[in-house]
Amino acid sequence: MDHNEKYSEELNVAVRVVHMACALCQKVQKSLLSTTFDDDVKSKDDDSLVTVADWSVQATVSWILSDAFGSENVSIVAEEDVQTLSKSDSAGLLGKVISTVNECLAEASKYGLKNPEEALGPLEVLEAISRCNSSGGPLGRHWVLDPVDGTLGFVRGGQYAVALALIDNGEVVMGVLGCPNYHVKRDRLSNQKQNHIASDISMHSSDVLEVGCVMYTRKGTGEAWVQPLVYGDRKFEWPNFAKQIHVSSIDDAALATFCEPVERANSNHSYTAGLACSVGLRNKPLRVYSMVKYAAIAQGDAEIFMKFARAGYKEKIWDHAAGVLLVQEAGGVVTDAGGRSLDFSRGIYLEGLDRGIVVCSGVKLHEKLIGAVYASWDSSNL
Ligand SMILES: Nc1ncnc2c1ncn2[C@@H]1O[C@H](COP(=O)(O)OS(=O)(=O)O)[C@@H](OP(=O)(O)O)[C@H]1O
Ligand SMILES: [Mg+2]
Ligand SMILES: [Mg+2]
Ligand SMILES: [Mg+2]
């Protein structure tokens, strides 16, 4: 099987369900931002947030993947569990999740997927969420899902992402990243490779001004694609309207821009400021919630993404899998701070990660940054 066919059925379902999940998130985010009640947002044991959207997306993706490939064949590693949702004071929350999931699944046929014959009940929704409890590993196929990445951005009305990837024998082979608040890059060259119907170009060019997109790729294709979200009653079409994306060609540090997490708790801002200075970056950092940082690098909106979490924090595979492959297939480089590639084969964590993550549009910037980490580490107090 050549790479044009490999994982194409998985990609077909994944792109469609991520589009569905983006629509779900947009609705929930809109309603969250328009009320003052915060019943739909809960704190987890580690004080991080989880919302109706996180559980609802996880249930929806789980149901669709199981329906498409058979629940006995599908192993899913995902962020959320049903702990908070099953508590006795969470009945209202569970009710909202059930109705959100059913509203979303009722639209499945619009996206070319199968609707459930009947609305799911509480047990089925809880089962769909808790079925995603695989811990991955080096053998076989595992789907990796972050239903809402950047939950903080989501509740604050900012950037967030729906991230779905497929790992096969320890390697990320497919990545799909839905970015409901992120624009498709507008200044596209007209001669680039596009998957659209010629007669629909005018419709297409007005669509790209709308916010929201889904990016996707398969390993080894050397191609990464972006597709705008579908609005209103327009029929979902895929792969029509997809456009190829590429990393930035800027390799001069003085012209490059770096991204990093918004929250200081998630990455050491003063350490990255020092690195930026030592390699000659001049632009101020672009602080963006979620894996949209990977999306920005993949489509050439920025050149560098660095994340240096506090010592002892273990990065999870669902926070990176889809984004890493997108950047790589769009032409970029992703390693840990020691210059080694990330290891997705060892369970839910990126075990063995050396200090931090360094993502660049090209080898030249990457070598400079890794060199700067090497030179500065002893004197930093991370
Ligand atoms: N302490 C700490 N250190 C490092 N990373 C952490 C930490 N706590 C959480 N997380 C994970 O970071 C995910 C969000 O990362 P971001 O890069 O988007 O950070 S930020 O929201 O812009 O600040 C976020 O993903 P979501 O939970 O899906 O939002 C977390 O998995
Ligand atoms: Mg979370
Ligand atoms: Mg996350
Ligand atoms: Mg999440």
GROMACS .gro file of C-alpha atoms and ligand atoms in nm:
model
  416
    1MET     CA    1   0.000   0.000   0.000
    2ASP     CA    2   0.155   0.334  -0.090
    3HIS     CA    3   0.124   0.630   0.140
    4ASN     CA    4  -0.160   0.775  -0.063
    5GLU     CA    5  -0.383   0.508   0.075
    6LYS     CA    6  -0.238   0.425   0.411
    7TYR     CA    7  -0.461   0.541   0.697
    8SER     CA    8  -0.688   0.717   0.448
    9GLU     CA    9  -1.005   0.566   0.600
   10GLU     CA   10  -0.891   0.669   0.950
   11LEU     CA   11  -0.813   1.019   0.823
   12ASN     CA   12  -1.148   1.041   0.651
   13VAL     CA   13  -1.337   0.970   0.975
   14ALA     CA   14  -1.099   1.177   1.190
   15VAL     CA   15  -1.130   1.494   0.981
   16ARG     CA   16  -1.508   1.469   0.977
   17VAL     CA   17  -1.544   1.409   1.349
   18VAL     CA   18  -1.304   1.692   1.434
   19HIS     CA   19  -1.518   1.927   1.224
   20MET     CA   20  -1.821   1.809   1.424
   21ALA     CA   21  -1.633   1.862   1.750
   22CYS     CA   22  -1.535   2.216   1.646
   23ALA     CA   23  -1.899   2.304   1.584
   24LEU     CA   24  -1.988   2.160   1.925
   25CYS     CA   25  -1.717   2.367   2.094
   26GLN     CA   26  -1.820   2.686   1.921
   27LYS     CA   27  -2.175   2.647   2.052
   28VAL     CA   28  -2.062   2.571   2.405
   29GLN     CA   29  -1.806   2.853   2.406
   30LYS     CA   30  -2.068   3.099   2.288
   31SER     CA   31  -2.309   2.998   2.561
   32LEU     CA   32  -2.036   3.000   2.827
   33LEU     CA   33  -1.934   3.353   2.732
   34SER     CA   34  -2.290   3.479   2.725
   35THR     CA   35  -2.385   3.375   3.080
   36THR     CA   36  -2.246   3.461   3.418
   37PHE     CA   37  -2.310   3.114   3.558
   38ASP     CA   38  -2.008   2.896   3.575
   39ASP     CA   39  -2.190   2.565   3.634
   40ASP     CA   40  -2.053   2.433   3.308
   41VAL     CA   41  -1.692   2.470   3.421
   42LYS     CA   42  -1.544   2.250   3.693
   43SER     CA   43  -1.204   2.222   3.858
   44LYS     CA   44  -1.028   1.886   3.853
   45ASP     CA   45  -0.817   1.743   4.135
   46ASP     CA   46  -0.507   1.917   3.997
   47ASP     CA   47  -0.704   2.248   3.989
   48SER     CA   48  -0.711   2.256   3.611
   49LEU     CA   49  -1.045   2.319   3.440
   50VAL     CA   50  -1.281   2.089   3.256
   51THR     CA   51  -1.605   2.190   3.086
   52VAL     CA   52  -1.917   2.051   2.924
   53ALA     CA   53  -1.728   2.078   2.593
   54ASP     CA   54  -1.431   1.863   2.705
   55TRP     CA   55  -1.656   1.570   2.806
   56SER     CA   56  -1.896   1.616   2.516
   57VAL     CA   57  -1.621   1.615   2.253
   58GLN     CA   58  -1.460   1.310   2.412
   59ALA     CA   59  -1.793   1.122   2.411
   60THR     CA   60  -1.870   1.224   2.052
   61VAL     CA   61  -1.530   1.129   1.911
   62SER     CA   62  -1.532   0.804   2.106
   63TRP     CA   63  -1.879   0.712   1.979
   64ILE     CA   64  -1.797   0.794   1.616
   65LEU     CA   65  -1.464   0.606   1.616
   66SER     CA   66  -1.621   0.303   1.780
   67ASP     CA   67  -1.910   0.309   1.537
   68ALA     CA   68  -1.682   0.344   1.235
   69PHE     CA   69  -1.414   0.090   1.328
   70GLY     CA   70  -1.584  -0.131   1.591
   71SER     CA   71  -1.539  -0.063   1.962
   72GLU     CA   72  -1.338  -0.384   2.004
   73ASN     CA   73  -1.081  -0.254   1.752
   74VAL     CA   74  -1.047   0.095   1.888
   75SER     CA   75  -0.802   0.193   2.160
   76ILE     CA   76  -0.828   0.558   2.264
   77VAL     CA   77  -0.593   0.752   2.489
   78ALA     CA   78  -0.769   1.071   2.597
   79GLU     CA   79  -0.750   1.336   2.864
   80GLU     CA   80  -1.084   1.321   3.043
   81ASP     CA   81  -1.245   1.066   3.272
   82VAL     CA   82  -1.592   1.052   3.431
   83GLN     CA   83  -1.482   1.116   3.790
   84THR     CA   84  -1.623   1.469   3.831
   85LEU     CA   85  -1.915   1.393   3.604
   86SER     CA   86  -2.031   1.095   3.809
   87LYS     CA   87  -2.042   1.282   4.141
   88SER     CA   88  -2.387   1.309   4.297
   89ASP     CA   89  -2.394   1.689   4.263
   90SER     CA   90  -2.312   1.668   3.892
   91ALA     CA   91  -2.650   1.553   3.761
   92GLY     CA   92  -2.716   1.888   3.593
   93LEU     CA   93  -2.375   1.885   3.433
   94LEU     CA   94  -2.420   1.530   3.307
   95GLY     CA   95  -2.758   1.632   3.165
   96LYS     CA   96  -2.591   1.912   2.968
   97VAL     CA   97  -2.323   1.678   2.839
   98ILE     CA   98  -2.585   1.428   2.724
   99SER     CA   99  -2.786   1.689   2.537
  100THR     CA  100  -2.473   1.846   2.385
  101VAL     CA  101  -2.350   1.507   2.264
  102ASN     CA  102  -2.687   1.413   2.118
  103GLU     CA  103  -2.727   1.748   1.941
  104CYS     CA  104  -2.384   1.701   1.789
  105LEU     CA  105  -2.432   1.336   1.688
  106ALA     CA  106  -2.767   1.423   1.531
  107GLU     CA  107  -2.568   1.630   1.278
  108ALA     CA  108  -2.329   1.347   1.190
  109SER     CA  109  -2.487   1.280   0.852
  110LYS     CA  110  -2.422   1.641   0.749
  111TYR     CA  111  -2.053   1.556   0.790
  112GLY     CA  112  -2.083   1.226   0.602
  113LEU     CA  113  -2.083   1.011   0.916
  114LYS     CA  114  -2.347   0.787   1.065
  115ASN     CA  115  -2.594   0.921   1.324
  116PRO     CA  116  -2.691   0.697   1.615
  117GLU     CA  117  -3.031   0.539   1.556
  118GLU     CA  118  -3.155   0.671   1.890
  119ALA     CA  119  -3.029   0.943   2.121
  120LEU     CA  120  -2.766   0.819   2.366
  121GLY     CA  121  -2.869   0.780   2.729
  122PRO     CA  122  -2.658   0.865   3.037
  123LEU     CA  123  -2.494   0.523   3.059
  124GLU     CA  124  -2.396   0.525   2.694
  125VAL     CA  125  -2.247   0.874   2.720
  126LEU     CA  126  -2.053   0.786   3.035
  127GLU     CA  127  -1.938   0.464   2.870
  128ALA     CA  128  -1.821   0.649   2.557
  129ILE     CA  129  -1.615   0.886   2.774
  130SER     CA  130  -1.465   0.621   3.000
  131ARG     CA  131  -1.385   0.385   2.713
  132CYS     CA  132  -1.104   0.629   2.621
  133ASN     CA  133  -0.886   0.498   2.902
  134SER     CA  134  -0.618   0.323   2.700
  135SER     CA  135  -0.262   0.397   2.803
  136GLY     CA  136  -0.114   0.361   2.456
  137GLY     CA  137   0.231   0.208   2.432
  138PRO     CA  138   0.470   0.071   2.169
  139LEU     CA  139   0.247  -0.189   2.004
  140GLY     CA  140  -0.059  -0.160   1.785
  141ARG     CA  141  -0.280   0.133   1.702
  142HIS     CA  142  -0.393   0.392   1.951
  143TRP     CA  143  -0.599   0.701   1.890
  144VAL     CA  144  -0.486   0.999   2.097
  145LEU     CA  145  -0.741   1.267   2.181
  146ASP     CA  146  -0.732   1.599   2.359
  147PRO     CA  147  -1.101   1.692   2.336
  148VAL     CA  148  -1.035   2.055   2.427
  149ASP     CA  149  -0.672   2.160   2.445
  150GLY     CA  150  -0.625   2.497   2.608
  151THR     CA  151  -0.938   2.474   2.824
  152LEU     CA  152  -0.827   2.798   2.986
  153GLY     CA  153  -0.825   2.971   2.648
  154PHE     CA  154  -1.163   2.815   2.576
  155VAL     CA  155  -1.331   2.955   2.889
  156ARG     CA  156  -1.163   3.292   2.838
  157GLY     CA  157  -1.290   3.323   2.482
  158GLY     CA  158  -0.946   3.271   2.331
  159GLN     CA  159  -0.767   3.006   2.130
  160TYR     CA  160  -0.817   2.634   2.191
  161ALA     CA  161  -0.794   2.319   1.982
  162VAL     CA  162  -0.947   1.976   1.932
  163ALA     CA  163  -0.658   1.737   1.876
  164LEU     CA  164  -0.686   1.384   1.738
  165ALA     CA  165  -0.391   1.170   1.635
  166LEU     CA  166  -0.324   0.807   1.553
  167ILE     CA  167  -0.021   0.622   1.684
  168ASP     CA  168   0.081   0.299   1.511
  169ASN     CA  169   0.352   0.088   1.672
  170GLY     CA  170   0.476   0.383   1.872
  171GLU     CA  171   0.483   0.640   1.593
  172VAL     CA  172   0.239   0.921   1.523
  173VAL     CA  173   0.108   0.843   1.175
  174MET     CA  174  -0.182   1.085   1.146
  175GLY     CA  175  -0.268   1.418   1.304
  176VAL     CA  176  -0.584   1.626   1.291
  177LEU     CA  177  -0.608   1.960   1.469
  178GLY     CA  178  -0.929   2.160   1.485
  179CYS     CA  179  -0.876   2.528   1.567
  180PRO     CA  180  -1.220   2.690   1.594
  181ASN     CA  181  -1.087   3.041   1.663
  182TYR     CA  182  -0.788   3.037   1.432
  183HIS     CA  183  -0.782   3.180   1.081
  184VAL     CA  184  -0.669   3.000   0.774
  185LYS     CA  185  -0.368   3.200   0.660
  186ARG     CA  186  -0.493   3.455   0.412
  187ASP     CA  187  -0.195   3.551   0.200
  188ARG     CA  188  -0.178   3.229   0.003
  189LEU     CA  189   0.003   3.215  -0.329
  190SER     CA  190  -0.242   3.149  -0.607
  191ASN     CA  191  -0.033   2.875  -0.768
  192GLN     CA  192  -0.020   2.649  -0.467
  193LYS     CA  193  -0.165   2.303  -0.457
  194GLN     CA  194  -0.535   2.321  -0.376
  195ASN     CA  195  -0.801   2.058  -0.347
  196HIS     CA  196  -1.097   2.264  -0.459
  197ILE     CA  197  -1.342   2.253  -0.743
  198ALA     CA  198  -1.246   2.521  -0.993
  199SER     CA  199  -1.598   2.659  -1.026
  200ASP     CA  200  -1.617   2.713  -0.653
  201ILE     CA  201  -1.313   2.935  -0.618
  202SER     CA  202  -1.513   3.249  -0.547
  203MET     CA  203  -1.708   3.081  -0.270
  204HIS     CA  204  -1.388   2.945  -0.135
  205SER     CA  205  -1.209   3.277  -0.123
  206SER     CA  206  -1.487   3.436   0.081
  207ASP     CA  207  -1.491   3.139   0.317
  208VAL     CA  208  -1.128   3.177   0.418
  209LEU     CA  209  -1.214   3.507   0.581
  210GLU     CA  210  -1.425   3.318   0.832
  211VAL     CA  211  -1.263   3.206   1.147
  212GLY     CA  212  -1.195   2.844   1.230
  213CYS     CA  213  -1.012   2.564   1.055
  214VAL     CA  214  -0.909   2.201   1.070
  215MET     CA  215  -0.552   2.100   0.980
  216TYR     CA  216  -0.454   1.744   0.901
  217THR     CA  217  -0.170   1.529   0.780
  218ARG     CA  218  -0.039   1.174   0.747
  219LYS     CA  219   0.317   1.074   0.823
  220GLY     CA  220   0.552   1.044   0.530
  221THR     CA  221   0.332   1.229   0.283
  222GLY     CA  222   0.528   1.553   0.315
  223GLU     CA  223   0.195   1.730   0.294
  224ALA     CA  224  -0.016   1.908   0.551
  225TRP     CA  225  -0.354   2.059   0.475
  226VAL     CA  226  -0.595   2.314   0.615
  227GLN     CA  227  -0.967   2.335   0.563
  228PRO     CA  228  -1.199   2.614   0.683
  229LEU     CA  229  -1.488   2.522   0.913
  230VAL     CA  230  -1.830   2.498   0.754
  231TYR     CA  231  -2.095   2.746   0.861
  232GLY     CA  232  -2.471   2.756   0.845
  233ASP     CA  233  -2.648   2.522   0.609
  234ARG     CA  234  -2.363   2.478   0.367
  235LYS     CA  235  -2.289   2.115   0.305
  236PHE     CA  236  -1.968   1.980   0.443
  237GLU     CA  237  -1.731   1.876   0.166
  238TRP     CA  238  -1.398   1.713   0.205
  239PRO     CA  239  -1.124   1.709   0.073
  240ASN     CA  240  -1.264   1.986  -0.143
  241PHE     CA  241  -1.168   2.330  -0.013
  242ALA     CA  242  -0.852   2.200   0.153
  243LYS     CA  243  -0.532   2.396   0.094
  244GLN     CA  244  -0.178   2.283   0.147
  245ILE     CA  245   0.017   2.454   0.423
  246HIS     CA  246   0.390   2.506   0.467
  247VAL     CA  247   0.614   2.634   0.739
  248SER     CA  248   0.767   2.981   0.707
  249SER     CA  249   1.076   3.023   0.491
  250ILE     CA  250   1.226   3.281   0.729
  251ASP     CA  251   1.551   3.151   0.873
  252ASP     CA  252   1.694   3.480   1.000
  253ALA     CA  253   1.644   3.499   1.377
  254ALA     CA  254   1.611   3.877   1.360
  255LEU     CA  255   1.295   3.836   1.153
  256ALA     CA  256   1.154   3.531   1.330
  257THR     CA  257   0.871   3.517   1.583
  258PHE     CA  258   0.840   3.267   1.864
  259CYS     CA  259   0.528   3.133   2.034
  260GLU     CA  260   0.492   3.011   2.387
  261PRO     CA  261   0.219   2.920   2.638
  262VAL     CA  262   0.018   3.206   2.787
  263GLU     CA  263   0.044   3.077   3.141
  264ARG     CA  264   0.372   3.124   3.324
  265ALA     CA  265   0.287   2.811   3.521
  266ASN     CA  266   0.308   2.607   3.200
  267SER     CA  267   0.639   2.735   3.067
  268ASN     CA  268   0.926   2.941   3.200
  269HIS     CA  269   0.888   3.278   3.027
  270SER     CA  270   1.208   3.427   3.161
  271TYR     CA  271   1.414   3.131   3.042
  272THR     CA  272   1.272   3.154   2.688
  273ALA     CA  273   1.328   3.532   2.691
  274GLY     CA  274   1.696   3.464   2.763
  275LEU     CA  275   1.720   3.208   2.483
  276ALA     CA  276   1.542   3.443   2.244
  277CYS     CA  277   1.789   3.715   2.324
  278SER     CA  278   2.092   3.493   2.285
  279VAL     CA  279   1.992   3.371   1.938
  280GLY     CA  280   1.900   3.722   1.821
  281LEU     CA  281   1.520   3.703   1.815
  282ARG     CA  282   1.383   4.057   1.820
  283ASN     CA  283   1.007   4.021   1.792
  284LYS     CA  284   0.811   3.994   2.111
  285PRO     CA  285   0.675   3.647   2.188
  286LEU     CA  286   0.335   3.542   2.061
  287ARG     CA  287   0.156   3.397   2.363
  288VAL     CA  288  -0.121   3.167   2.250
  289TYR     CA  289  -0.325   2.907   2.436
  290SER     CA  290  -0.322   2.546   2.321
  291MET     CA  291  -0.186   2.352   2.025
  292VAL     CA  292  -0.279   2.644   1.803
  293LYS     CA  293   0.092   2.723   1.857
  294TYR     CA  294   0.175   2.417   1.646
  295ALA     CA  295  -0.087   2.527   1.392
  296ALA     CA  296   0.077   2.870   1.372
  297ILE     CA  297   0.417   2.715   1.294
  298ALA     CA  298   0.269   2.464   1.047
  299GLN     CA  299   0.106   2.734   0.837
  300GLY     CA  300   0.392   2.980   0.860
  301ASP     CA  301   0.245   3.242   1.095
  302ALA     CA  302   0.542   3.208   1.331
  303GLU     CA  303   0.879   3.034   1.315
  304ILE     CA  304   0.943   2.898   1.664
  305PHE     CA  305   0.748   2.743   1.953
  306MET     CA  306   0.923   2.672   2.281
  307LYS     CA  307   0.782   2.515   2.596
  308PHE     CA  308   0.986   2.462   2.912
  309ALA     CA  309   0.758   2.327   3.184
  310ARG     CA  310   0.872   2.325   3.545
  311ALA     CA  311   1.103   2.039   3.647
  312GLY     CA  312   0.896   1.736   3.739
  313TYR     CA  313   0.605   1.810   3.507
  314LYS     CA  314   0.555   1.527   3.259
  315GLU     CA  315   0.419   1.627   2.919
  316LYS     CA  316   0.125   1.418   2.798
  317ILE     CA  317   0.110   1.271   2.450
  318TRP     CA  318  -0.233   1.422   2.370
  319ASP     CA  319  -0.094   1.773   2.418
  320HIS     CA  320   0.155   1.723   2.133
  321ALA     CA  321   0.093   1.426   1.900
  322ALA     CA  322  -0.124   1.593   1.634
  323GLY     CA  323   0.069   1.921   1.641
  324VAL     CA  324   0.412   1.762   1.614
  325LEU     CA  325   0.322   1.563   1.301
  326LEU     CA  326   0.156   1.865   1.139
  327VAL     CA  327   0.468   2.075   1.182
  328GLN     CA  328   0.696   1.795   1.060
  329GLU     CA  329   0.495   1.722   0.746
  330ALA     CA  330   0.462   2.096   0.676
  331GLY     CA  331   0.843   2.108   0.669
  332GLY     CA  332   0.940   2.194   1.027
  333VAL     CA  333   1.154   2.037   1.298
  334VAL     CA  334   1.040   1.923   1.645
  335THR     CA  335   1.268   1.790   1.920
  336ASP     CA  336   1.323   1.808   2.292
  337ALA     CA  337   1.576   2.055   2.425
  338GLY     CA  338   1.854   1.801   2.378
  339GLY     CA  339   1.773   1.776   2.007
  340ARG     CA  340   1.611   1.431   2.024
  341SER     CA  341   1.276   1.348   1.871
  342LEU     CA  342   0.976   1.306   2.101
  343ASP     CA  343   0.888   0.950   2.200
  344PHE     CA  344   0.517   0.871   2.169
  345SER     CA  345   0.565   0.498   2.231
  346ARG     CA  346   0.586   0.486   2.607
  347GLY     CA  347   0.237   0.538   2.736
  348ILE     CA  348   0.048   0.854   2.819
  349TYR     CA  349   0.358   1.062   2.893
  350LEU     CA  350   0.643   1.179   2.672
  351GLU     CA  351   0.886   0.976   2.882
  352GLY     CA  352   1.249   1.074   2.867
  353LEU     CA  353   1.177   1.425   2.739
  354ASP     CA  354   1.489   1.632   2.787
  355ARG     CA  355   1.387   1.960   2.960
  356GLY     CA  356   1.155   2.116   2.706
  357ILE     CA  357   1.016   2.119   2.354
  358VAL     CA  358   1.167   2.316   2.067
  359VAL     CA  359   0.970   2.351   1.744
  360CYS     CA  360   1.114   2.539   1.445
  361SER     CA  361   1.024   2.611   1.087
  362GLY     CA  362   1.370   2.504   0.974
  363VAL     CA  363   1.698   2.340   1.068
  364LYS     CA  364   1.900   2.661   1.091
  365LEU     CA  365   1.685   2.822   1.361
  366HIS     CA  366   1.655   2.488   1.536
  367GLU     CA  367   2.032   2.436   1.556
  368LYS     CA  368   2.076   2.786   1.694
  369LEU     CA  369   1.817   2.731   1.965
  370ILE     CA  370   1.944   2.390   2.071
  371GLY     CA  371   2.293   2.541   2.087
  372ALA     CA  372   2.163   2.823   2.304
  373VAL     CA  373   1.992   2.578   2.541
  374TYR     CA  374   2.318   2.385   2.567
  375ALA     CA  375   2.515   2.699   2.640
  376SER     CA  376   2.273   2.845   2.892
  377TRP     CA  377   2.138   2.551   3.087
  378ASP     CA  378   2.393   2.538   3.368
  379SER     CA  379   2.344   2.901   3.451
  380SER     CA  380   1.964   2.885   3.443
  381ASN     CA  381   1.777   2.795   3.756
  382LEU     CA  382   1.502   2.581   3.602
  383LIG     N1  383   0.195   2.279   3.517
  383LIG     C1  384   0.191   2.257   3.387
  383LIG     N2  385   0.302   2.269   3.315
  383LIG     C2  386   0.299   2.248   3.184
  383LIG     N3  387   0.190   2.214   3.114
  383LIG     C3  388   0.075   2.200   3.180
  383LIG     C4  389   0.071   2.221   3.320
  383LIG     N4  390  -0.054   2.201   3.359
  383LIG     C5  391  -0.125   2.169   3.248
  383LIG     N5  392  -0.047   2.167   3.141
  383LIG     C6  393  -0.086   2.131   3.005
  383LIG     O1  394  -0.072   2.236   2.917
  383LIG     C7  395  -0.180   2.238   2.825
  383LIG     C8  396  -0.196   2.377   2.778
  383LIG     O2  397  -0.071   2.413   2.732
  383LIG     P1  398  -0.047   2.548   2.662
  383LIG     O3  399   0.084   2.545   2.597
  383LIG     O4  400  -0.162   2.574   2.572
  383LIG     O5  401  -0.045   2.652   2.783
  383LIG     S1  402  -0.129   2.783   2.799
  383LIG     O6  403  -0.269   2.746   2.822
  383LIG     O7  404  -0.108   2.868   2.680
  383LIG     O8  405  -0.071   2.849   2.916
  383LIG     C9  406  -0.296   2.185   2.904
  383LIG     O9  407  -0.385   2.116   2.817
  383LIG     P2  408  -0.546   2.118   2.846
  383LIG    O10  409  -0.566   2.061   2.982
  383LIG    O11  410  -0.597   2.027   2.738
  383LIG    O12  411  -0.593   2.259   2.834
  383LIG    C10  412  -0.229   2.090   3.000
  383LIG    O13  413  -0.230   1.957   2.957
  384MG      MG  414  -0.716   1.979   3.078
  385MG      MG  415  -0.419   1.968   2.641
  386MG      MG  416  -0.770   1.917   2.720
   0.00000   0.00000   0.00000
